[in-house]
JSON list of C-alpha atoms in Angstrom, two decimals:
[
{"chain": "A", "resi": 145, "resn": "UNK", "atom": "CA", "xyz": [76.61, 60.86, 126.12]},
{"chain": "A", "resi": 146, "resn": "UNK", "atom": "CA", "xyz": [79.24, 63.61, 125.92]},
{"chain": "A", "resi": 147, "resn": "UNK", "atom": "CA", "xyz": [78.24, 67.19, 126.45]},
{"chain": "A", "resi": 148, "resn": "UNK", "atom": "CA", "xyz": [79.52, 69.77, 123.96]},
{"chain": "A", "resi": 149, "resn": "UNK", "atom": "CA", "xyz": [80.25, 73.32, 125.02]},
{"chain": "A", "resi": 150, "resn": "UNK", "atom": "CA", "xyz": [78.44, 75.83, 122.88]},
{"chain": "A", "resi": 151, "resn": "UNK", "atom": "CA", "xyz": [79.66, 79.39, 122.83]},
{"chain": "A", "resi": 152, "resn": "UNK", "atom": "CA", "xyz": [77.60, 82.41, 121.97]},
{"chain": "A", "resi": 153, "resn": "UNK", "atom": "CA", "xyz": [79.68, 83.11, 118.87]},
{"chain": "A", "resi": 154, "resn": "UNK", "atom": "CA", "xyz": [79.12, 79.74, 117.23]},
{"chain": "A", "resi": 155, "resn": "UNK", "atom": "CA", "xyz": [75.87, 77.87, 116.59]},
{"chain": "A", "resi": 156, "resn": "UNK", "atom": "CA", "xyz": [75.41, 74.48, 118.24]},
{"chain": "A", "resi": 157, "resn": "UNK", "atom": "CA", "xyz": [75.90, 72.55, 114.99]},
{"chain": "A", "resi": 158, "resn": "UNK", "atom": "CA", "xyz": [79.36, 74.07, 114.45]},
{"chain": "A", "resi": 159, "resn": "UNK", "atom": "CA", "xyz": [80.85, 71.62, 116.94]},
{"chain": "A", "resi": 160, "resn": "UNK", "atom": "CA", "xyz": [80.02, 68.78, 114.53]},
{"chain": "A", "resi": 161, "resn": "UNK", "atom": "CA", "xyz": [80.94, 70.33, 111.17]},
{"chain": "A", "resi": 162, "resn": "UNK", "atom": "CA", "xyz": [84.58, 70.78, 110.21]},
{"chain": "A", "resi": 163, "resn": "UNK", "atom": "CA", "xyz": [83.79, 72.75, 107.05]},
{"chain": "A", "resi": 164, "resn": "UNK", "atom": "CA", "xyz": [80.94, 74.57, 105.43]},
{"chain": "A", "resi": 165, "resn": "UNK", "atom": "CA", "xyz": [78.86, 72.35, 103.16]},
{"chain": "A", "resi": 166, "resn": "UNK", "atom": "CA", "xyz": [79.19, 73.12, 99.44]},
{"chain": "A", "resi": 167, "resn": "UNK", "atom": "CA", "xyz": [76.29, 74.72, 97.71]},
{"chain": "A", "resi": 168, "resn": "UNK", "atom": "CA", "xyz": [74.49, 72.65, 95.14]},
{"chain": "A", "resi": 169, "resn": "UNK", "atom": "CA", "xyz": [75.61, 73.59, 91.64]},
{"chain": "A", "resi": 170, "resn": "UNK", "atom": "CA", "xyz": [74.53, 71.81, 88.49]},
{"chain": "A", "resi": 171, "resn": "UNK", "atom": "CA", "xyz": [77.43, 70.14, 86.70]},
{"chain": "A", "resi": 172, "resn": "UNK", "atom": "CA", "xyz": [77.52, 72.59, 83.81]},
{"chain": "A", "resi": 173, "resn": "UNK", "atom": "CA", "xyz": [78.02, 75.65, 86.07]},
{"chain": "A", "resi": 174, "resn": "UNK", "atom": "CA", "xyz": [81.63, 76.29, 87.03]},
{"chain": "A", "resi": 175, "resn": "UNK", "atom": "CA", "xyz": [82.70, 77.89, 90.28]},
{"chain": "A", "resi": 176, "resn": "UNK", "atom": "CA", "xyz": [84.24, 81.38, 90.40]},
{"chain": "A", "resi": 177, "resn": "UNK", "atom": "CA", "xyz": [87.69, 80.02, 91.34]},
{"chain": "A", "resi": 178, "resn": "UNK", "atom": "CA", "xyz": [87.72, 77.81, 88.22]},
{"chain": "A", "resi": 179, "resn": "UNK", "atom": "CA", "xyz": [86.69, 80.75, 86.04]},
{"chain": "A", "resi": 180, "resn": "UNK", "atom": "CA", "xyz": [89.44, 82.92, 87.55]},
{"chain": "A", "resi": 181, "resn": "UNK", "atom": "CA", "xyz": [92.10, 80.24, 86.97]},
{"chain": "A", "resi": 182, "resn": "UNK", "atom": "CA", "xyz": [91.03, 79.86, 83.34]},
{"chain": "A", "resi": 183, "resn": "UNK", "atom": "CA", "xyz": [91.13, 83.64, 82.80]},
{"chain": "A", "resi": 184, "resn": "UNK", "atom": "CA", "xyz": [94.62, 83.89, 84.33]},
{"chain": "A", "resi": 185, "resn": "UNK", "atom": "CA", "xyz": [95.91, 81.12, 82.03]},
{"chain": "A", "resi": 186, "resn": "UNK", "atom": "CA", "xyz": [94.75, 83.00, 78.92]},
{"chain": "A", "resi": 187, "resn": "UNK", "atom": "CA", "xyz": [95.83, 86.52, 79.88]},
{"chain": "A", "resi": 188, "resn": "UNK", "atom": "CA", "xyz": [99.51, 85.67, 80.31]},
{"chain": "A", "resi": 189, "resn": "UNK", "atom": "CA", "xyz": [102.01, 86.77, 82.90]},
{"chain": "A", "resi": 190, "resn": "UNK", "atom": "CA", "xyz": [102.67, 90.38, 83.82]},
{"chain": "A", "resi": 191, "resn": "UNK", "atom": "CA", "xyz": [105.91, 90.32, 81.82]},
{"chain": "A", "resi": 192, "resn": "UNK", "atom": "CA", "xyz": [104.06, 88.97, 78.77]},
{"chain": "A", "resi": 193, "resn": "UNK", "atom": "CA", "xyz": [101.55, 91.83, 79.09]},
{"chain": "A", "resi": 194, "resn": "UNK", "atom": "CA", "xyz": [104.33, 94.45, 78.94]},
{"chain": "A", "resi": 195, "resn": "UNK", "atom": "CA", "xyz": [105.12, 95.03, 82.60]},
{"chain": "A", "resi": 196, "resn": "UNK", "atom": "CA", "xyz": [108.89, 94.71, 82.19]},
{"chain": "A", "resi": 197, "resn": "UNK", "atom": "CA", "xyz": [111.74, 95.96, 84.34]},
{"chain": "A", "resi": 198, "resn": "UNK", "atom": "CA", "xyz": [111.56, 99.24, 82.37]},
{"chain": "A", "resi": 199, "resn": "UNK", "atom": "CA", "xyz": [107.94, 99.58, 83.53]},
{"chain": "A", "resi": 200, "resn": "UNK", "atom": "CA", "xyz": [108.97, 98.80, 87.10]},
{"chain": "A", "resi": 201, "resn": "UNK", "atom": "CA", "xyz": [111.52, 101.65, 87.02]},
{"chain": "A", "resi": 202, "resn": "UNK", "atom": "CA", "xyz": [109.07, 104.10, 85.42]},
{"chain": "A", "resi": 203, "resn": "UNK", "atom": "CA", "xyz": [106.31, 103.21, 87.90]},
{"chain": "A", "resi": 204, "resn": "UNK", "atom": "CA", "xyz": [108.66, 103.60, 90.86]},
{"chain": "A", "resi": 205, "resn": "UNK", "atom": "CA", "xyz": [109.74, 107.04, 89.60]},
{"chain": "A", "resi": 206, "resn": "UNK", "atom": "CA", "xyz": [106.10, 108.05, 89.09]},
{"chain": "A", "resi": 207, "resn": "UNK", "atom": "CA", "xyz": [105.20, 107.01, 92.63]},
{"chain": "A", "resi": 208, "resn": "UNK", "atom": "CA", "xyz": [108.11, 109.05, 93.99]},
{"chain": "A", "resi": 209, "resn": "UNK", "atom": "CA", "xyz": [106.81, 112.14, 92.16]},
{"chain": "A", "resi": 210, "resn": "UNK", "atom": "CA", "xyz": [103.13, 111.45, 93.01]},
{"chain": "A", "resi": 211, "resn": "UNK", "atom": "CA", "xyz": [102.99, 109.56, 96.35]},
{"chain": "A", "resi": 212, "resn": "UNK", "atom": "CA", "xyz": [99.24, 109.95, 97.08]},
{"chain": "A", "resi": 213, "resn": "UNK", "atom": "CA", "xyz": [96.26, 108.09, 95.60]},
{"chain": "A", "resi": 214, "resn": "UNK", "atom": "CA", "xyz": [94.52, 110.41, 93.13]},
{"chain": "A", "resi": 215, "resn": "UNK", "atom": "CA", "xyz": [91.21, 108.57, 93.52]},
{"chain": "A", "resi": 216, "resn": "UNK", "atom": "CA", "xyz": [91.19, 109.02, 97.30]},
{"chain": "A", "resi": 217, "resn": "UNK", "atom": "CA", "xyz": [91.98, 112.70, 96.81]},
{"chain": "A", "resi": 218, "resn": "UNK", "atom": "CA", "xyz": [88.71, 113.04, 94.88]},
{"chain": "A", "resi": 219, "resn": "UNK", "atom": "CA", "xyz": [86.89, 112.43, 98.18]},
{"chain": "A", "resi": 220, "resn": "UNK", "atom": "CA", "xyz": [89.35, 114.43, 100.32]},
{"chain": "A", "resi": 221, "resn": "UNK", "atom": "CA", "xyz": [91.28, 111.46, 101.72]},
{"chain": "A", "resi": 222, "resn": "UNK", "atom": "CA", "xyz": [95.07, 111.30, 101.85]},
{"chain": "A", "resi": 223, "resn": "UNK", "atom": "CA", "xyz": [96.17, 107.73, 101.20]},
{"chain": "A", "resi": 224, "resn": "UNK", "atom": "CA", "xyz": [99.64, 106.57, 100.14]},
{"chain": "A", "resi": 225, "resn": "UNK", "atom": "CA", "xyz": [99.70, 105.18, 96.61]},
{"chain": "A", "resi": 226, "resn": "UNK", "atom": "CA", "xyz": [101.02, 101.66, 96.14]},
{"chain": "A", "resi": 227, "resn": "UNK", "atom": "CA", "xyz": [100.67, 101.19, 92.37]},
{"chain": "A", "resi": 228, "resn": "UNK", "atom": "CA", "xyz": [100.51, 103.10, 89.11]},
{"chain": "A", "resi": 229, "resn": "UNK", "atom": "CA", "xyz": [97.23, 102.69, 87.27]},
{"chain": "A", "resi": 230, "resn": "UNK", "atom": "CA", "xyz": [96.61, 103.33, 83.59]},
{"chain": "A", "resi": 231, "resn": "UNK", "atom": "CA", "xyz": [93.55, 105.59, 83.53]},
{"chain": "A", "resi": 232, "resn": "UNK", "atom": "CA", "xyz": [92.66, 104.09, 80.15]},
{"chain": "A", "resi": 233, "resn": "UNK", "atom": "CA", "xyz": [93.30, 100.34, 80.61]},
{"chain": "A", "resi": 234, "resn": "UNK", "atom": "CA", "xyz": [96.15, 99.23, 78.43]},
{"chain": "A", "resi": 235, "resn": "UNK", "atom": "CA", "xyz": [94.45, 95.94, 77.52]},
{"chain": "A", "resi": 236, "resn": "UNK", "atom": "CA", "xyz": [91.77, 97.96, 75.67]},
{"chain": "A", "resi": 237, "resn": "UNK", "atom": "CA", "xyz": [93.84, 101.00, 74.69]},
{"chain": "A", "resi": 238, "resn": "UNK", "atom": "CA", "xyz": [97.32, 99.57, 74.03]},
{"chain": "A", "resi": 239, "resn": "UNK", "atom": "CA", "xyz": [98.65, 102.88, 72.70]},
{"chain": "A", "resi": 240, "resn": "UNK", "atom": "CA", "xyz": [98.34, 104.41, 76.18]},
{"chain": "A", "resi": 241, "resn": "UNK", "atom": "CA", "xyz": [100.76, 102.05, 77.95]},
{"chain": "A", "resi": 242, "resn": "UNK", "atom": "CA", "xyz": [103.77, 104.42, 77.93]},
{"chain": "A", "resi": 243, "resn": "UNK", "atom": "CA", "xyz": [101.77, 107.68, 77.86]},
{"chain": "A", "resi": 244, "resn": "UNK", "atom": "CA", "xyz": [102.51, 109.02, 81.34]},
{"chain": "A", "resi": 245, "resn": "UNK", "atom": "CA", "xyz": [99.85, 111.74, 81.18]},
{"chain": "A", "resi": 246, "resn": "UNK", "atom": "CA", "xyz": [97.31, 108.97, 81.86]},
{"chain": "A", "resi": 247, "resn": "UNK", "atom": "CA", "xyz": [99.21, 107.27, 84.67]},
{"chain": "A", "resi": 248, "resn": "UNK", "atom": "CA", "xyz": [97.49, 107.64, 88.03]},
{"chain": "A", "resi": 249, "resn": "UNK", "atom": "CA", "xyz": [99.01, 106.88, 91.41]},
{"chain": "A", "resi": 250, "resn": "UNK", "atom": "CA", "xyz": [96.58, 104.62, 93.23]},
{"chain": "A", "resi": 251, "resn": "UNK", "atom": "CA", "xyz": [96.14, 102.68, 96.45]},
{"chain": "A", "resi": 252, "resn": "UNK", "atom": "CA", "xyz": [95.29, 99.00, 96.11]},
{"chain": "A", "resi": 253, "resn": "UNK", "atom": "CA", "xyz": [91.73, 99.47, 97.40]},
{"chain": "A", "resi": 254, "resn": "UNK", "atom": "CA", "xyz": [90.87, 102.08, 94.76]},
{"chain": "A", "resi": 255, "resn": "UNK", "atom": "CA", "xyz": [92.68, 100.20, 91.99]},
{"chain": "A", "resi": 256, "resn": "UNK", "atom": "CA", "xyz": [90.91, 96.93, 92.74]},
{"chain": "A", "resi": 257, "resn": "UNK", "atom": "CA", "xyz": [87.50, 98.40, 93.56]},
{"chain": "A", "resi": 258, "resn": "UNK", "atom": "CA", "xyz": [86.54, 101.89, 92.43]},
{"chain": "A", "resi": 259, "resn": "UNK", "atom": "CA", "xyz": [88.62, 101.89, 89.24]},
{"chain": "A", "resi": 260, "resn": "UNK", "atom": "CA", "xyz": [87.43, 98.42, 88.15]},
{"chain": "A", "resi": 261, "resn": "UNK", "atom": "CA", "xyz": [83.84, 99.60, 88.51]},
{"chain": "A", "resi": 262, "resn": "UNK", "atom": "CA", "xyz": [84.55, 102.62, 86.31]},
{"chain": "A", "resi": 263, "resn": "UNK", "atom": "CA", "xyz": [86.28, 100.43, 83.70]},
{"chain": "A", "resi": 264, "resn": "UNK", "atom": "CA", "xyz": [83.26, 98.13, 83.48]},
{"chain": "A", "resi": 265, "resn": "UNK", "atom": "CA", "xyz": [81.04, 101.14, 82.72]},
{"chain": "A", "resi": 266, "resn": "UNK", "atom": "CA", "xyz": [83.01, 101.87, 79.56]},
{"chain": "A", "resi": 267, "resn": "UNK", "atom": "CA", "xyz": [84.78, 104.66, 77.74]},
{"chain": "A", "resi": 268, "resn": "UNK", "atom": "CA", "xyz": [82.31, 107.43, 78.69]},
{"chain": "A", "resi": 269, "resn": "UNK", "atom": "CA", "xyz": [82.86, 106.74, 82.40]},
{"chain": "A", "resi": 270, "resn": "UNK", "atom": "CA", "xyz": [86.64, 106.77, 81.90]},
{"chain": "A", "resi": 271, "resn": "UNK", "atom": "CA", "xyz": [86.40, 110.10, 80.07]},
{"chain": "A", "resi": 272, "resn": "UNK", "atom": "CA", "xyz": [84.29, 111.53, 82.92]},
{"chain": "A", "resi": 273, "resn": "UNK", "atom": "CA", "xyz": [86.92, 110.37, 85.42]},
{"chain": "A", "resi": 274, "resn": "UNK", "atom": "CA", "xyz": [89.68, 111.96, 83.33]},
{"chain": "A", "resi": 275, "resn": "UNK", "atom": "CA", "xyz": [87.78, 115.26, 83.43]},
{"chain": "A", "resi": 276, "resn": "UNK", "atom": "CA", "xyz": [87.37, 115.03, 87.24]},
{"chain": "A", "resi": 277, "resn": "UNK", "atom": "CA", "xyz": [91.11, 114.37, 87.58]},
{"chain": "A", "resi": 278, "resn": "UNK", "atom": "CA", "xyz": [91.98, 117.23, 85.22]},
{"chain": "A", "resi": 279, "resn": "UNK", "atom": "CA", "xyz": [93.64, 114.91, 82.70]},
{"chain": "A", "resi": 280, "resn": "UNK", "atom": "CA", "xyz": [93.39, 115.13, 78.89]},
{"chain": "A", "resi": 281, "resn": "UNK", "atom": "CA", "xyz": [90.85, 112.92, 77.14]},
{"chain": "A", "resi": 282, "resn": "UNK", "atom": "CA", "xyz": [91.94, 110.08, 74.92]},
{"chain": "A", "resi": 283, "resn": "UNK", "atom": "CA", "xyz": [91.39, 111.06, 71.29]}
]
């Protein structure tokens, strides 16, 4: 019988398993990855959603004028911005796409975390964020 070396960082059974066992899911419940793929198919590419080369140039110019993440600045952190965020999401408020007064320089962490949370809370939360940032409200 062969002896297996067991380290402190891995449980004894890890020497026998090559992957984590899948959780039981009833057949009618789809996994998150499948839901994400389906959503991406329906939403279209970035170019189809309006993010053209003109947007790329405008966003680059905005980041040169405003190089720090405005959301991090709310909590007294200085973080370089990597993207331009529409304060009022353009998928819900299409008229705001080219309105630069609602463009916010953002780091990826804030854009993908903090800002998504605010967006899920709705228009009132977005208006409150606009007030904190000193930006005009959407009328």
